[in-house]
Tab-separated table of C-alpha atoms and ligand atoms in Angstrom:
chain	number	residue	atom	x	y	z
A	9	UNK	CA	-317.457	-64.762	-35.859
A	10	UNK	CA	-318.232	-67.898	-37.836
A	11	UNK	CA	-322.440	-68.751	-37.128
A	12	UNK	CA	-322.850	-72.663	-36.949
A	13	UNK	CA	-326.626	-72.924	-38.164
A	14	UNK	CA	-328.063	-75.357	-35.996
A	15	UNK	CA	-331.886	-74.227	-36.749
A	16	UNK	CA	-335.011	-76.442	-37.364
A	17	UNK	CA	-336.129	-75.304	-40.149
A	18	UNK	CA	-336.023	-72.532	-41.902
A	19	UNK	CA	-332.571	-74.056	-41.538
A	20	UNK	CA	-328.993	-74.263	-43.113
A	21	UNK	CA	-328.626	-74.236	-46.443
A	22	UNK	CA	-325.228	-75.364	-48.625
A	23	UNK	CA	-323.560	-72.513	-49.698
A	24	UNK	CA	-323.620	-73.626	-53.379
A	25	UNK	CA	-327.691	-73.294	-53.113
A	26	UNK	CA	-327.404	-69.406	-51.299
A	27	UNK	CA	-324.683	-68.475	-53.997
A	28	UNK	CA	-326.226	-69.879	-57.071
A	29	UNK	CA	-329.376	-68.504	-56.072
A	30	UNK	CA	-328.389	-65.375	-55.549
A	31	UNK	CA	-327.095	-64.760	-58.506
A	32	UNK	CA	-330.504	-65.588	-60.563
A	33	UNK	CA	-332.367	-63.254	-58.649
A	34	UNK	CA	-329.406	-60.737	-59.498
A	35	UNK	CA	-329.172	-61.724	-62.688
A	36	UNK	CA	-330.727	-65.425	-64.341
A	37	UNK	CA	-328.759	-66.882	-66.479
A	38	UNK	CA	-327.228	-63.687	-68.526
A	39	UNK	CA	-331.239	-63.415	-69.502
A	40	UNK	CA	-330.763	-59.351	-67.582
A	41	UNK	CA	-333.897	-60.677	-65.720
A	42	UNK	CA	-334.435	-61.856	-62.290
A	43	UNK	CA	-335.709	-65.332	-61.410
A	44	UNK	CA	-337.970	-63.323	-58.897
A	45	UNK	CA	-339.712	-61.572	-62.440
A	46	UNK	CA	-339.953	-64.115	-65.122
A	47	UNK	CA	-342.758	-65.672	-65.931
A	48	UNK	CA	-343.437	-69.134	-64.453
A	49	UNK	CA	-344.337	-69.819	-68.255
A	50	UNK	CA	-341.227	-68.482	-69.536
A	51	UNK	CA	-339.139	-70.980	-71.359
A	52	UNK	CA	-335.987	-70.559	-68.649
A	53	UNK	CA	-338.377	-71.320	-65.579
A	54	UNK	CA	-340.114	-74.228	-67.513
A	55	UNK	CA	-336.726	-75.378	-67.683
A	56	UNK	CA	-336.436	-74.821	-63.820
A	57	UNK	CA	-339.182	-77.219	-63.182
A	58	UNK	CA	-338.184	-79.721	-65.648
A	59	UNK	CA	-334.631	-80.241	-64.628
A	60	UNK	CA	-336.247	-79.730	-60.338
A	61	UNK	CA	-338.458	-82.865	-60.953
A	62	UNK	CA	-335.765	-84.783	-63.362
A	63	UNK	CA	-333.233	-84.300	-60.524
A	64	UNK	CA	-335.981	-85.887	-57.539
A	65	UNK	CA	-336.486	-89.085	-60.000
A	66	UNK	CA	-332.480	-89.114	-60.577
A	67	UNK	CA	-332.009	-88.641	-56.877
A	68	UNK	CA	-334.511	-90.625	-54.886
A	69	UNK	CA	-334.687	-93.271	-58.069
A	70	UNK	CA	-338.418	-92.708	-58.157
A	71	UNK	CA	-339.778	-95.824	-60.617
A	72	UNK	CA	-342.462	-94.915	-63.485
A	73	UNK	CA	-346.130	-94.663	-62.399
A	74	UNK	CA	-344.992	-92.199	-59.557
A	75	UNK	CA	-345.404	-87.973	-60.090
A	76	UNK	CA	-343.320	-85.316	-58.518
A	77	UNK	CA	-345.829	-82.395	-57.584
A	78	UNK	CA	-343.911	-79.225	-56.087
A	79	UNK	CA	-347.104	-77.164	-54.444
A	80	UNK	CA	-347.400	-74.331	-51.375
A	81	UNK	CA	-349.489	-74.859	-48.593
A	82	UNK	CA	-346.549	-76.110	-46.444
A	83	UNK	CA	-346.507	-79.802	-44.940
A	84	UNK	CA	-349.105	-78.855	-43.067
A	85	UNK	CA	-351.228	-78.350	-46.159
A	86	UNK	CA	-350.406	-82.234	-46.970
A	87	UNK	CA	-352.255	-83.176	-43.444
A	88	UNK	CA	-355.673	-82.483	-45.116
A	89	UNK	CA	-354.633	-82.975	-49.122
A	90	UNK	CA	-353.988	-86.401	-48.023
A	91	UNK	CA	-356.981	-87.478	-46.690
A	92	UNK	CA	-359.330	-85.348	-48.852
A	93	UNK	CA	-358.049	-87.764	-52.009
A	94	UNK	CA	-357.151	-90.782	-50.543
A	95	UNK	CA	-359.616	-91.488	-47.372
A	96	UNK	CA	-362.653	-92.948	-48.120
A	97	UNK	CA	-363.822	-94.621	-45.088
A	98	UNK	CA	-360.754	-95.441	-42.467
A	99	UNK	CA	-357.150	-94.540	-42.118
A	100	UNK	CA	-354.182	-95.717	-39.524
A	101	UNK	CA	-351.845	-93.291	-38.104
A	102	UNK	CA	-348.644	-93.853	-36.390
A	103	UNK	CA	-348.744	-90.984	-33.573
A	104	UNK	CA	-344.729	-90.413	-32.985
A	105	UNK	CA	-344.842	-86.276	-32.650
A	106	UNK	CA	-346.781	-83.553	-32.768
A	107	UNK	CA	-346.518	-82.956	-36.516
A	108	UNK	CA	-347.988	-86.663	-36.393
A	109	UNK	CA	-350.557	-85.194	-34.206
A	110	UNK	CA	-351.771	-82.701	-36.368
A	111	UNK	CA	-351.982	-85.184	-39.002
A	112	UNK	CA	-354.336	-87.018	-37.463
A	113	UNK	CA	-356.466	-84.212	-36.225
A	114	UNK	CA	-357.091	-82.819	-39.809
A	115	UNK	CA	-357.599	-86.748	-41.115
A	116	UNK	CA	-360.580	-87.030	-38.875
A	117	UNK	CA	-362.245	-84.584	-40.789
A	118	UNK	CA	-362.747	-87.176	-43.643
A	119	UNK	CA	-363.235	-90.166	-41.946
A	120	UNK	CA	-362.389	-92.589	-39.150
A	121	UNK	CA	-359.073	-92.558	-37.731
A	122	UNK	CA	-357.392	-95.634	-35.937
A	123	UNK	CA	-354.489	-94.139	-34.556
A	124	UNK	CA	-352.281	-97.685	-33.995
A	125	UNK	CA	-349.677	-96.682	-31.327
A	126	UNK	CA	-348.303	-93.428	-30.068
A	127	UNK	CA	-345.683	-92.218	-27.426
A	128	UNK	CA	-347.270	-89.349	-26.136
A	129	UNK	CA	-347.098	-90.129	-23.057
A	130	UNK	CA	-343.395	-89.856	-22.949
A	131	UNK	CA	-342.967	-86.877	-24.753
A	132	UNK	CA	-342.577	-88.485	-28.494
A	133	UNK	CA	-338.877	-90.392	-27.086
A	134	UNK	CA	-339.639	-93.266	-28.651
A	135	UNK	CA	-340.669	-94.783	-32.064
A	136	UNK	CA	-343.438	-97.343	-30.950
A	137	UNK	CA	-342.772	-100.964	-33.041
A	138	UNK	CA	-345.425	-103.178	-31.407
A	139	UNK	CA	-348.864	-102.632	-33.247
A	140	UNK	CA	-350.692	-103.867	-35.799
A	141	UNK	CA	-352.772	-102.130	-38.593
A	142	UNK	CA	-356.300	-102.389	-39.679
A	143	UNK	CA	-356.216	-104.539	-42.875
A	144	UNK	CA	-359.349	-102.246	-44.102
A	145	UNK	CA	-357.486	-98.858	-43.488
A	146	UNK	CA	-356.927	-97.058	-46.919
A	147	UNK	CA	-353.722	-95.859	-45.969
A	148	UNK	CA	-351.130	-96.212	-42.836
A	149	UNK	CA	-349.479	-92.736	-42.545
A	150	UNK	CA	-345.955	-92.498	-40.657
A	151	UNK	CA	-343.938	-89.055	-39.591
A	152	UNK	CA	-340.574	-90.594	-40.650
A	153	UNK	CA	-338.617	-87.997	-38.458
A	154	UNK	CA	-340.107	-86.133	-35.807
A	155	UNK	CA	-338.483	-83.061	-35.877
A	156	UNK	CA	-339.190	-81.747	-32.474
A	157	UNK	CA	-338.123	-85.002	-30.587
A	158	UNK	CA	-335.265	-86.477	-32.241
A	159	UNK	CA	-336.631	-89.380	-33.347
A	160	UNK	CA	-336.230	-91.178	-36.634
A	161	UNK	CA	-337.732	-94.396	-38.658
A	162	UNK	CA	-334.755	-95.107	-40.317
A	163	UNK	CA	-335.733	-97.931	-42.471
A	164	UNK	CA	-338.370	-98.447	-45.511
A	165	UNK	CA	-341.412	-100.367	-44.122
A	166	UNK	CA	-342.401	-102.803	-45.113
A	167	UNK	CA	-346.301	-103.114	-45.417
A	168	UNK	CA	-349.033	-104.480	-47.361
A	169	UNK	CA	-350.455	-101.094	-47.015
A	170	UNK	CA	-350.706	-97.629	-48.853
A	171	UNK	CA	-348.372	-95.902	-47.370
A	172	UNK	CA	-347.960	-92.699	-46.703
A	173	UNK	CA	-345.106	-90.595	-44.845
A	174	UNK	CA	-344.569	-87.133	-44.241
A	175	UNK	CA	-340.524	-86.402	-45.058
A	176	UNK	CA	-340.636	-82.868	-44.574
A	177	UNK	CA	-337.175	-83.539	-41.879
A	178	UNK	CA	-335.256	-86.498	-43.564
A	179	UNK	CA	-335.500	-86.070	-47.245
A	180	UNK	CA	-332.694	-86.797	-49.234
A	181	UNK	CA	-331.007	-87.607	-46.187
A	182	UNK	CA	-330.628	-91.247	-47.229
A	183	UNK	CA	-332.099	-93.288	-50.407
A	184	UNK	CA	-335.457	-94.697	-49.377
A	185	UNK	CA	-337.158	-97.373	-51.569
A	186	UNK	CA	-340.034	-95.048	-53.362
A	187	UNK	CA	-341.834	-97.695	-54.315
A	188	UNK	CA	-342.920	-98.950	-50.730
A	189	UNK	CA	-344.812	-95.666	-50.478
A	190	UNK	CA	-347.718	-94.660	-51.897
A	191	UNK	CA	-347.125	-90.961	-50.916
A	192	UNK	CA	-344.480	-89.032	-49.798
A	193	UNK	CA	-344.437	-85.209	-48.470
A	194	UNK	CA	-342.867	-82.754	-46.763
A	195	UNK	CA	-342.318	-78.553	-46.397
A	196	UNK	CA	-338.887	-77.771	-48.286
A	197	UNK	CA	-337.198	-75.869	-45.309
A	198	UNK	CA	-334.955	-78.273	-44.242
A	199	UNK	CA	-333.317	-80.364	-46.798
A	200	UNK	CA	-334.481	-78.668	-49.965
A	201	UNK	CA	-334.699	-75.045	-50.309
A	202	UNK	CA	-335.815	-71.656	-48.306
A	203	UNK	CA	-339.647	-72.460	-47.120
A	204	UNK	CA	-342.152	-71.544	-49.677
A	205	UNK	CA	-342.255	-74.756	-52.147
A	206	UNK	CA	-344.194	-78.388	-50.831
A	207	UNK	CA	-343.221	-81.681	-52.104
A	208	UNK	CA	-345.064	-84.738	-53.256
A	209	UNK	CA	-344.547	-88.220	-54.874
A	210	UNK	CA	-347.528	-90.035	-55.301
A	211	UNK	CA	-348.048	-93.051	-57.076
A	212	UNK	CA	-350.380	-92.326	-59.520
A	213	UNK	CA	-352.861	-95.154	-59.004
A	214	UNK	CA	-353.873	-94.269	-55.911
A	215	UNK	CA	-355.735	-91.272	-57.158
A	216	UNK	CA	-359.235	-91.276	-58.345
A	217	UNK	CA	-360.780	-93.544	-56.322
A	218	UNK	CA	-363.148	-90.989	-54.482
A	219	UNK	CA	-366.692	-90.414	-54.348
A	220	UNK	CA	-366.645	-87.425	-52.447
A	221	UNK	CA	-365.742	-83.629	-54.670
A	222	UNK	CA	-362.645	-82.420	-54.061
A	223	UNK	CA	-361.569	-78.352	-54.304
A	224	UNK	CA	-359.793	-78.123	-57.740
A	225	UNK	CA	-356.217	-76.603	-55.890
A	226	UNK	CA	-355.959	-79.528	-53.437
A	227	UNK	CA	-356.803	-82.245	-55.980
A	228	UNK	CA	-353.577	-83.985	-56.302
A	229	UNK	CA	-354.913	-84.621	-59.948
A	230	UNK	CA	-355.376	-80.965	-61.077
A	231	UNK	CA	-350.902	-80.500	-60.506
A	232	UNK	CA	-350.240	-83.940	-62.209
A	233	UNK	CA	-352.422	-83.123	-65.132
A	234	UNK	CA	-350.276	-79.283	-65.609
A	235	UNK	CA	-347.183	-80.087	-64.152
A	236	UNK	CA	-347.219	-78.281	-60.620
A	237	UNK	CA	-348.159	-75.265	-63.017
A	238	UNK	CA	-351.813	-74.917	-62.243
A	239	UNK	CA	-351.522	-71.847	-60.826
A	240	UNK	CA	-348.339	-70.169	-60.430
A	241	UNK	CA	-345.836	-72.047	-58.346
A	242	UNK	CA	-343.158	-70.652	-56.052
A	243	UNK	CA	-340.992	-69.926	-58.747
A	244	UNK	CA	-337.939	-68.646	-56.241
A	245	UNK	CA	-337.524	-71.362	-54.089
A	246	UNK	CA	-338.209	-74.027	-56.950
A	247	UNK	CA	-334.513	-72.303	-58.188
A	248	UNK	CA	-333.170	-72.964	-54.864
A	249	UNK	CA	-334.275	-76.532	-55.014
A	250	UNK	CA	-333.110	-77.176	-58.275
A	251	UNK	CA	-329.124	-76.208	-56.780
A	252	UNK	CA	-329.607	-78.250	-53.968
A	253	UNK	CA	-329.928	-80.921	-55.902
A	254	UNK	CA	-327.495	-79.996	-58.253
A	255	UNK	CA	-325.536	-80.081	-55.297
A	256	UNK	CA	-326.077	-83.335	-53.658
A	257	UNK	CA	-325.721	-85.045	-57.496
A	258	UNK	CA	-322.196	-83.452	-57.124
A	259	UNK	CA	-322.049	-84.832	-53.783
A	260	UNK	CA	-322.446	-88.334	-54.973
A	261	UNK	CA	-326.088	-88.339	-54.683
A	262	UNK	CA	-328.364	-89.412	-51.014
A	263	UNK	CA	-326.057	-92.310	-50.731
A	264	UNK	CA	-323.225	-90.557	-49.994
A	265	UNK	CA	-325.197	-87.485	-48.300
A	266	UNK	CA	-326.361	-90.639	-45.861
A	267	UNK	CA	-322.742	-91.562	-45.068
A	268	UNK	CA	-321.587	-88.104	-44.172
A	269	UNK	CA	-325.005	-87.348	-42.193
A	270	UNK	CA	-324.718	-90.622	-40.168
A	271	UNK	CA	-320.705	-89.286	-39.457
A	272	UNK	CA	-321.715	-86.337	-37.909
A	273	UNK	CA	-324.370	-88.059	-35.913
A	274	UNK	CA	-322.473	-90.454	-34.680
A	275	UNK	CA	-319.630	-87.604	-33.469
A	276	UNK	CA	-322.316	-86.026	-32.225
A	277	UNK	CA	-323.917	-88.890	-30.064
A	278	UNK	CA	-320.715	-89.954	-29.348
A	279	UNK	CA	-319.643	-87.126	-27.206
A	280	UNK	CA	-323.934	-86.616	-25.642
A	281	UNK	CA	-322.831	-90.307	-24.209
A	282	UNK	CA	-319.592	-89.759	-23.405
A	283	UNK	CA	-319.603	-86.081	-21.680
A	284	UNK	CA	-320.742	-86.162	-17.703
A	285	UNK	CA	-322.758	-83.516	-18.127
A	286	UNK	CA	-325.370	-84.446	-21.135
A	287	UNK	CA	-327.733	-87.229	-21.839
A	288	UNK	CA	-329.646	-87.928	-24.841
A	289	UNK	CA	-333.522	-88.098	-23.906
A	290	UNK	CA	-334.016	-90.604	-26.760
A	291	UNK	CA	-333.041	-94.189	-25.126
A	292	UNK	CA	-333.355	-96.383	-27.936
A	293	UNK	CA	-330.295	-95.862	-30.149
A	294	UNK	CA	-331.775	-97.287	-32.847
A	295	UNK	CA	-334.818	-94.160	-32.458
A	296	UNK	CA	-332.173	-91.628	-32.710
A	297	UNK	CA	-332.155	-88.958	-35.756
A	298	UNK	CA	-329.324	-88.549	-37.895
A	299	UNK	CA	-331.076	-84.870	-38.608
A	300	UNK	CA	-332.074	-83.354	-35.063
A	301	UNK	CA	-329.878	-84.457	-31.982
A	302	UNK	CA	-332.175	-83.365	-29.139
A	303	UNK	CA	-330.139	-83.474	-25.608
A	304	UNK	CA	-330.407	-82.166	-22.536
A	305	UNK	CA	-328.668	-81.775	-18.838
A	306	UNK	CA	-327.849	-84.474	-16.594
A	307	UNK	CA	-330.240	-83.918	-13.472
A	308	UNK	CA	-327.102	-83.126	-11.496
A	309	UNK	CA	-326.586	-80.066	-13.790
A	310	UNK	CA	-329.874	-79.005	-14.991
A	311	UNK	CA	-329.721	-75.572	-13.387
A	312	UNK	CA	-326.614	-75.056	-16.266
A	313	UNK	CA	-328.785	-75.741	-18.728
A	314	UNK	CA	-329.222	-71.619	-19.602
A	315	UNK	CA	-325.326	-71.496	-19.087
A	316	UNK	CA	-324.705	-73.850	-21.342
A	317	UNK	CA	-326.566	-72.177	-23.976
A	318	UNK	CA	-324.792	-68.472	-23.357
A	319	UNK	CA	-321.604	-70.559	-23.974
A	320	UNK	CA	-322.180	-72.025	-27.017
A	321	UNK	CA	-324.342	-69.159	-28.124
A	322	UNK	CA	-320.820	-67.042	-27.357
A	323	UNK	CA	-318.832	-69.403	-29.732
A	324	UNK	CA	-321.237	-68.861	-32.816
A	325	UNK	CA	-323.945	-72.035	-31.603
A	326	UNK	CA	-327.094	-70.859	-33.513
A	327	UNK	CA	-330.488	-72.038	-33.000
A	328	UNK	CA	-329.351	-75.108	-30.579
A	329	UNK	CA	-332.395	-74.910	-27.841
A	330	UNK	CA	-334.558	-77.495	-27.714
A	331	UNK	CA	-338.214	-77.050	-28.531
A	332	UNK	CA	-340.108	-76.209	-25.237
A	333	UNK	CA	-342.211	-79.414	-25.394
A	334	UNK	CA	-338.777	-80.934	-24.546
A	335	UNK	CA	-336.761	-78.281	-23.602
A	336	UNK	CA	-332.698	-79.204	-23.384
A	337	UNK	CA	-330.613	-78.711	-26.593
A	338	UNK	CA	-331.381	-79.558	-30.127
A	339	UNK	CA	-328.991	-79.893	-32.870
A	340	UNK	CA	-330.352	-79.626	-36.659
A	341	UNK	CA	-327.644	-81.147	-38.061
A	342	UNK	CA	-328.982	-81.323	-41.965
A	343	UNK	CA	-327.172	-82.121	-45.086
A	344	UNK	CA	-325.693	-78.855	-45.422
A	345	UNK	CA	-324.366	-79.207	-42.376
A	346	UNK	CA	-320.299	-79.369	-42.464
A	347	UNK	CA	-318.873	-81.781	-40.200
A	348	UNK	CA	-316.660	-78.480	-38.819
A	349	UNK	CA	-319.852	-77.224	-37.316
A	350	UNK	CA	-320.875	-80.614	-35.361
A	351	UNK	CA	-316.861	-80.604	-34.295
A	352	UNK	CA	-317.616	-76.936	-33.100
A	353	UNK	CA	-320.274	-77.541	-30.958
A	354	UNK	CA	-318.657	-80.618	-29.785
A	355	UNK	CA	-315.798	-78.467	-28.573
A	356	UNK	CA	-318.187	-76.095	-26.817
A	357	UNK	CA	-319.247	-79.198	-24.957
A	358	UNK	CA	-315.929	-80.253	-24.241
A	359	UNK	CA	-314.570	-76.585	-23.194
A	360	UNK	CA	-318.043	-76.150	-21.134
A	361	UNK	CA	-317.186	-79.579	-19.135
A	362	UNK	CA	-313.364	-77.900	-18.332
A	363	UNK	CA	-315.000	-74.622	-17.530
A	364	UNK	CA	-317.539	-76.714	-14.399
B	4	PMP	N1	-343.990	-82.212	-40.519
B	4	PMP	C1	-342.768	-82.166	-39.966
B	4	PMP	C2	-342.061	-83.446	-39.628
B	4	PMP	C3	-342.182	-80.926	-39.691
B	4	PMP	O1	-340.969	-80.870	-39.131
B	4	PMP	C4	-342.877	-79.734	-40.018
B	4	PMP	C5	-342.323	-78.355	-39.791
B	4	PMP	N2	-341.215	-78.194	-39.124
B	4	PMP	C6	-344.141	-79.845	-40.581
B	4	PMP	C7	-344.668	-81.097	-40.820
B	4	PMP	C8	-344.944	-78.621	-40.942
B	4	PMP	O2	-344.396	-78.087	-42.084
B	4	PMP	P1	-344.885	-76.717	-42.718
B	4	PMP	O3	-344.404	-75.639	-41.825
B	4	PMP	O4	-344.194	-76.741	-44.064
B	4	PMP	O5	-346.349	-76.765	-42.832
């Protein structure tokens, strides 16, 4: 039976990134070695990393004075890198999730922490819009998608500020305007590659300002200086990174991966509004994530919520339960994600509605 891969993250990836990949690790480039056992100096994997990073400034149209770091430590290693070189006395945090959350907890570590709105108190279903930012914070930090709650800031801020946003769930997903950022991050599991490689685009003159000594691996200064090859990088899922963005310059770039992502979306949300028997938990339309569609049951039919989920589980729905902070359904709907598999689970909905 066809599998419709609607996981988090680790989550889908486009065939032409699983294929390609494959067959270096079989077999790189006619070399009779495996991308898994060449050296991370060897000339084909410098070339790797060259043509990874080229394709992020192609992609994203990152402008000069920016560098393209590709690390491990996960996104969660970013919640302390970040403050460690760019705190020095105060940052502002946007709390919209619990990725947000953690964010915060490592920055106050390093120094004070205004934390300028949240929506914890409704379980992260809105993105707050009414606060105001310390004008003596270093840097104003933003989740752009929260992952676990299906909520999205869709647009570029714009703010006087440094600022800083953890991408790890919408990159690529649309072009963004690099230069209102003074940082970007993110894990690689959901738009990039198989987990195991870390992003960052920092602009480089926000670096070096601190008094305080910082560990030579999380110094954002030690990767620019030897090109993310410090120590030896994650050479496997750098390849896979590489192809998906091979792929998406096929595709027509993040412009037209943005067109096709808000498609499915919109198919998607389309039939949470229009079936009796779903609701979306997020109220504000304009909150809602073109990447993860979290839904749940009408009151009326909450007790079919488990039903539900043997159904679609029955016609190849993988990974579609909601996180248990919000419980419901949640639909990962990434750029790899064909519009055939948003149709399919939008027939399971459909067919589950006849079956009541
Ligand atoms: N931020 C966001 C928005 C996430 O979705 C995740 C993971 N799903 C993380 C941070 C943590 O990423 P990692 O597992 O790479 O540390």
């Amino acid at each position: 039976m066809k599998k419709h891969n609607f996981a988090a993250g680790p989550s889908i990836l486009s065939p032409y990134t699983i294929k390609h990949t494959a067959e270096g690790i079989l077999d790189l480039d006619n070399t009779g070695l495996s991308v898994m056992e060449i050296s991370h100096r060897s000339k084909e994997f410098v070339a790797i990393m060259d043509e990874t990073v080229q394709l992020f400034v192609e992609l994203l149209d990152i402008p000069s004075g920016y560098s393209v770091l590709l690390l491990q430590g996960g996104a969660s290693m970013q919640f302390c890198m970040v403050p460690y070189n760019l705190l020095k006395t105060k940052a502002a945090y946007l709390d919209t999730g619990s990725w947000a959350n953690k964010a915060v907890k490592e920055a106050k570590l390093f120094g004070e922490v205004d934390v300028v709105a949240s929506s914890k108190a409704t379980t992260y279903s809105y993105i707050p819009r009414d606060y105001s930012i310390p004008g003596d914070a270093d840097y104003f930090h933003i989740t752009t998608n929260n992952t676990i709650y299906g909520t999205e800031i869709k647009e570029d801020m714009d703010t006087p500020m440094n600022l800083v946003a953890d991408m790890s769930s919408d990159i690529f997903s649309r072009p963004i305007d690099v230069s209102k950022y003074a940082l970007i991050y993110g894990g690689a599991q959901k738009n990039l590659a198989p987990a195991g490689v870390t992003f960052v685009i920092v602009r480089d003159d926000v670096l070096g300002n601190m008094e305080r000594d910082i560990p030579t691996m999380l110094d954002y200064r030690t990767h620019i200086d030897k090109g993310s090859m410090f120590n030896t990088p994650p050479c496997v899922a750098i390849y896979a990174a590489m192809h998906t963005l091979r792929w998406y310059k096929e595709q027509g770039g993040v412009a037209a991966m943005h067109k096709f992502n808000v498609e499915k979306a919109s198919i998607l949300y389309d039939e949470i509004e229009r079936n009796p028997l779903f609701t979306s938990n997020i109220n504000n339309v304009d909150d809602r994530s073109i990447m993860n569609v979290t839904f749940v049951m009408k009151e009326a039919y909450k007790e079919r919520e488990a039903d539900f989920l043997t159904f679609a589980t029955s016609r190849g729905m993988s990974g579609i339960k909601g996180h248990r902070s919000v419980g419901g359904f949640r639909a990962s709907i990434y750029n790899a994600m064909p519009r055939s598999s948003v149709e399919a689970l939008i027939g399971a909905m459909q067919d589950f509605e006849k079956s009541l």
